[in-house]
């Protein structure tokens, strides 16, 4: 029989358990900066200065003009579980402060050299303490301004096992830069000054949300639109970037709940759904969303760092945000109806035999072992005036001064349908005048969106035409079964790790790259639909098939394009660019200084 000697249970020395606790609170320079700034905000500071050196590894300084700490409490603030923000267990259910755990200062002092100076308004002198790796080195009265200043040096210097896991100074600096951006936006009424290696990075004036946004994004703020909603028990407002100003990562997505920067995946996903048809895959909107809600209607104790959050009424909140953004985006791209409003009837049944969006003449290039196209979507690559295969005898859009009749032969008021097609400029833009408004239409972007919409509808209905491959493409067993079954529904013919056919809309897809991306993305795990995943492929197909900027269009071709545009409720380029630019008579008069 094997005998085991049971170890004796004992109470850990405070020096040891402080270091263990520090690992829960302090894992990087950015977490130190976050804890200290939150303390300053909770102290009522209106000005906070932050300075770091070498990514915060060597030096961090946070000073404020808050209420300060009484002399007798300065040293006490470094004790474990010491806090002025929680007094009873009931307080945990309605936390209003940012920092409250009572472990931040003790944890920071356990892994670095920390000096604090603090003074309250009604005392002539402040008080200072100096801790080095958890040991009190010095304390006493000192001359100081009202408020608190904390300097943290040599983070993890005496703890090599922790220090080696720090990232490079440049990476730690970028993390703090990102944190500062969030802090400025989360506290728009606080003036921040942030210095890195003696260089000013951010400076805000504390004059509200708009000013905070400008201090972070500068001139980019013109590419944001505002959302605002007051509902029973909550208020939601903020800014969302227009599709053309999307970002390459999610760093610029900020959600502020009751003044606290948080992460809420449900809200992030709702915003993604509202904008996904306007932004390319792997591009992300920038947004700043403020939510004010009763403290007892949310739970911020989901994550130790209090960054993740849960709402009592999550569905209601995400529904409001989704519709606020969706309505703004639709209004942004609804210029089509402005032009064609009552003109849709004019186009009805006039071009039954004309379909700008049909496929034709696909062929395989055996040498390239992939699909190519010589005449896609009735858009001939060769130069000819009739590139859309238009039956000119069927064109029947009235000229500007023609009378218009309804189906019973009754004459209609021509003013209902008046818009003047003034032709094209720069072989890129169609120019239309209506009433006192001038419209410029990017005909490549318009045609591209029409094609994209058609392709997307075909795939959504799961009735896409397929194109067999001349040579089947073999791939390794690296795509999960869920993804394979999803692709089959979209028109891919896949058997035994071989692709025999692809959807016709993806005729020129590079299968080697496509399969590699499929294997790395994992549709099911990332909550992506297959359409989300292949969206950029559909866009590329539409872009290649669309009439190009620089191609000249005949009058009949313009008329057919306008006819198809008139059937759309909203129109924007799949890349997020505008299709139509609107200029009023007043705008033009101002350019010519007729109006000052």
PDB file of C-alpha atoms in Angstrom, residues 106-221:
ATOM      1  CA  UNK A 106      -2.047  46.949  -2.875  1.00  0.00           C
ATOM      2  CA  UNK A 107      -1.627  44.779  -5.978  1.00  0.00           C
ATOM      3  CA  UNK A 108       0.325  47.439  -7.887  1.00  0.00           C
ATOM      4  CA  UNK A 109       2.545  48.120  -4.860  1.00  0.00           C
ATOM      5  CA  UNK A 110       3.272  44.379  -4.565  1.00  0.00           C
ATOM      6  CA  UNK A 111       4.894  44.209  -8.014  1.00  0.00           C
ATOM      7  CA  UNK A 112       6.518  47.634  -8.485  1.00  0.00           C
ATOM      8  CA  UNK A 113       7.921  50.724  -6.841  1.00  0.00           C
ATOM      9  CA  UNK A 114       4.981  53.016  -6.052  1.00  0.00           C
ATOM     10  CA  UNK A 115       4.983  56.567  -4.717  1.00  0.00           C
ATOM     11  CA  UNK A 116       1.733  58.334  -3.882  1.00  0.00           C
ATOM     12  CA  UNK A 117       1.199  61.964  -2.879  1.00  0.00           C
ATOM     13  CA  UNK A 118      -2.279  63.176  -1.927  1.00  0.00           C
ATOM     14  CA  UNK A 119      -3.818  66.262  -0.350  1.00  0.00           C
ATOM     15  CA  UNK A 120      -7.387  67.264   0.465  1.00  0.00           C
ATOM     16  CA  UNK A 121      -8.688  70.807   0.128  1.00  0.00           C
ATOM     17  CA  UNK A 122      -8.888  71.714   3.828  1.00  0.00           C
ATOM     18  CA  UNK A 123      -5.342  70.671   4.743  1.00  0.00           C
ATOM     19  CA  UNK A 124      -2.194  72.732   4.167  1.00  0.00           C
ATOM     20  CA  UNK A 125       0.065  69.760   3.519  1.00  0.00           C
ATOM     21  CA  UNK A 126      -0.376  66.508   1.702  1.00  0.00           C
ATOM     22  CA  UNK A 127       0.840  63.059   2.657  1.00  0.00           C
ATOM     23  CA  UNK A 128       3.170  60.700   0.785  1.00  0.00           C
ATOM     24  CA  UNK A 129       3.956  56.985   0.959  1.00  0.00           C
ATOM     25  CA  UNK A 130       6.519  54.904  -0.919  1.00  0.00           C
ATOM     26  CA  UNK A 131       6.156  51.135  -1.369  1.00  0.00           C
ATOM     27  CA  UNK A 132       8.695  48.923  -3.133  1.00  0.00           C
ATOM     28  CA  UNK A 133       7.490  45.408  -3.988  1.00  0.00           C
ATOM     29  CA  UNK A 134       5.037  45.443  -1.120  1.00  0.00           C
ATOM     30  CA  UNK A 135       7.405  46.897   1.493  1.00  0.00           C
ATOM     31  CA  UNK A 136       6.770  50.365   2.966  1.00  0.00           C
ATOM     32  CA  UNK A 137       9.933  52.380   2.377  1.00  0.00           C
ATOM     33  CA  UNK A 138       8.922  55.879   3.439  1.00  0.00           C
ATOM     34  CA  UNK A 139       5.975  58.039   4.516  1.00  0.00           C
ATOM     35  CA  UNK A 140       5.299  61.539   5.797  1.00  0.00           C
ATOM     36  CA  UNK A 141       3.860  64.983   5.149  1.00  0.00           C
ATOM     37  CA  UNK A 142       4.800  66.857   1.994  1.00  0.00           C
ATOM     38  CA  UNK A 143       3.814  69.999   0.118  1.00  0.00           C
ATOM     39  CA  UNK A 144       1.376  69.137  -2.665  1.00  0.00           C
ATOM     40  CA  UNK A 145      -1.489  70.375  -4.812  1.00  0.00           C
ATOM     41  CA  UNK A 146      -5.032  69.291  -4.030  1.00  0.00           C
ATOM     42  CA  UNK A 147      -5.601  65.906  -5.589  1.00  0.00           C
ATOM     43  CA  UNK A 148      -3.594  62.704  -5.941  1.00  0.00           C
ATOM     44  CA  UNK A 149      -0.450  61.770  -7.835  1.00  0.00           C
ATOM     45  CA  UNK A 150       0.797  58.194  -8.260  1.00  0.00           C
ATOM     46  CA  UNK A 151       4.095  57.167  -9.842  1.00  0.00           C
ATOM     47  CA  UNK A 152       4.768  53.513 -10.681  1.00  0.00           C
ATOM     48  CA  UNK A 153       8.290  52.458 -11.660  1.00  0.00           C
ATOM     49  CA  UNK A 154      10.025  49.220 -12.620  1.00  0.00           C
ATOM     50  CA  UNK A 155       6.939  47.058 -13.037  1.00  0.00           C
ATOM     51  CA  UNK A 156       7.711  43.386 -12.225  1.00  0.00           C
ATOM     52  CA  UNK A 157      11.431  44.211 -11.957  1.00  0.00           C
ATOM     53  CA  UNK A 158      11.872  41.941  -8.946  1.00  0.00           C
ATOM     54  CA  UNK A 159       9.540  39.280 -10.318  1.00  0.00           C
ATOM     55  CA  UNK A 160      11.349  37.872 -13.393  1.00  0.00           C
ATOM     56  CA  UNK A 161       8.730  35.173 -13.966  1.00  0.00           C
ATOM     57  CA  UNK A 162       6.102  37.875 -14.483  1.00  0.00           C
ATOM     58  CA  UNK A 163       8.277  40.391 -16.292  1.00  0.00           C
ATOM     59  CA  UNK A 164       9.280  37.985 -19.053  1.00  0.00           C
ATOM     60  CA  UNK A 165       5.625  37.629 -20.064  1.00  0.00           C
ATOM     61  CA  UNK A 166       5.278  41.339 -20.758  1.00  0.00           C
ATOM     62  CA  UNK A 167       5.086  42.223 -24.428  1.00  0.00           C
ATOM     63  CA  UNK A 168       7.561  44.511 -26.126  1.00  0.00           C
ATOM     64  CA  UNK A 169       7.586  48.151 -25.056  1.00  0.00           C
ATOM     65  CA  UNK A 170       5.994  49.179 -28.369  1.00  0.00           C
ATOM     66  CA  UNK A 171       3.154  46.644 -27.940  1.00  0.00           C
ATOM     67  CA  UNK A 172       2.498  47.720 -24.355  1.00  0.00           C
ATOM     68  CA  UNK A 173       2.498  51.344 -25.490  1.00  0.00           C
ATOM     69  CA  UNK A 174      -0.097  50.587 -28.179  1.00  0.00           C
ATOM     70  CA  UNK A 175      -2.301  48.868 -25.593  1.00  0.00           C
ATOM     71  CA  UNK A 176      -2.139  51.941 -23.357  1.00  0.00           C
ATOM     72  CA  UNK A 177      -2.813  54.208 -26.348  1.00  0.00           C
ATOM     73  CA  UNK A 178      -5.961  52.203 -27.075  1.00  0.00           C
ATOM     74  CA  UNK A 179      -6.975  52.335 -23.411  1.00  0.00           C
ATOM     75  CA  UNK A 180      -6.518  56.116 -23.348  1.00  0.00           C
ATOM     76  CA  UNK A 181      -8.736  56.488 -26.392  1.00  0.00           C
ATOM     77  CA  UNK A 182     -11.480  54.577 -24.555  1.00  0.00           C
ATOM     78  CA  UNK A 183     -10.969  56.537 -21.331  1.00  0.00           C
ATOM     79  CA  UNK A 184     -11.229  59.903 -23.080  1.00  0.00           C
ATOM     80  CA  UNK A 185     -14.438  58.843 -24.824  1.00  0.00           C
ATOM     81  CA  UNK A 186     -15.854  57.313 -21.636  1.00  0.00           C
ATOM     82  CA  UNK A 187     -15.224  60.491 -19.642  1.00  0.00           C
ATOM     83  CA  UNK A 188     -15.963  63.383 -22.018  1.00  0.00           C
ATOM     84  CA  UNK A 189     -16.296  65.873 -19.152  1.00  0.00           C
ATOM     85  CA  UNK A 190     -12.747  65.216 -17.938  1.00  0.00           C
ATOM     86  CA  UNK A 191      -9.728  66.949 -19.485  1.00  0.00           C
ATOM     87  CA  UNK A 192      -7.013  64.382 -20.234  1.00  0.00           C
ATOM     88  CA  UNK A 193      -3.388  64.936 -21.167  1.00  0.00           C
ATOM     89  CA  UNK A 194      -1.487  61.834 -22.250  1.00  0.00           C
ATOM     90  CA  UNK A 195       2.274  61.876 -22.866  1.00  0.00           C
ATOM     91  CA  UNK A 196       4.377  58.982 -24.169  1.00  0.00           C
ATOM     92  CA  UNK A 197       8.165  59.216 -23.971  1.00  0.00           C
ATOM     93  CA  UNK A 198       7.868  63.013 -23.661  1.00  0.00           C
ATOM     94  CA  UNK A 199       5.600  63.247 -26.714  1.00  0.00           C
ATOM     95  CA  UNK A 200       1.979  64.441 -26.452  1.00  0.00           C
ATOM     96  CA  UNK A 201      -0.380  61.799 -27.906  1.00  0.00           C
ATOM     97  CA  UNK A 202      -3.880  62.812 -26.756  1.00  0.00           C
ATOM     98  CA  UNK A 203      -5.259  65.946 -25.154  1.00  0.00           C
ATOM     99  CA  UNK A 204      -8.944  66.563 -24.490  1.00  0.00           C
ATOM    100  CA  UNK A 205     -10.570  69.652 -22.985  1.00  0.00           C
ATOM    101  CA  UNK A 206     -13.395  67.987 -21.050  1.00  0.00           C
ATOM    102  CA  UNK A 207     -16.070  69.932 -22.935  1.00  0.00           C
ATOM    103  CA  UNK A 208     -18.391  67.083 -23.828  1.00  0.00           C
ATOM    104  CA  UNK A 209     -18.819  64.160 -26.182  1.00  0.00           C
ATOM    105  CA  UNK A 210     -18.287  66.003 -29.461  1.00  0.00           C
ATOM    106  CA  UNK A 211     -15.052  67.552 -28.218  1.00  0.00           C
ATOM    107  CA  UNK A 212     -13.846  64.173 -26.918  1.00  0.00           C
ATOM    108  CA  UNK A 213     -14.580  62.600 -30.303  1.00  0.00           C
ATOM    109  CA  UNK A 214     -12.577  65.297 -32.079  1.00  0.00           C
ATOM    110  CA  UNK A 215      -9.626  64.855 -29.697  1.00  0.00           C
ATOM    111  CA  UNK A 216      -9.476  61.158 -30.636  1.00  0.00           C
ATOM    112  CA  UNK A 217     -10.462  61.169 -34.329  1.00  0.00           C
ATOM    113  CA  UNK A 218      -9.664  64.697 -35.485  1.00  0.00           C
ATOM    114  CA  UNK A 219     -11.028  65.461 -38.954  1.00  0.00           C
ATOM    115  CA  UNK A 220     -12.441  61.937 -39.244  1.00  0.00           C
ATOM    116  CA  UNK A 221     -15.436  63.047 -37.185  1.00  0.00           C
TER     117      UNK A 221
END
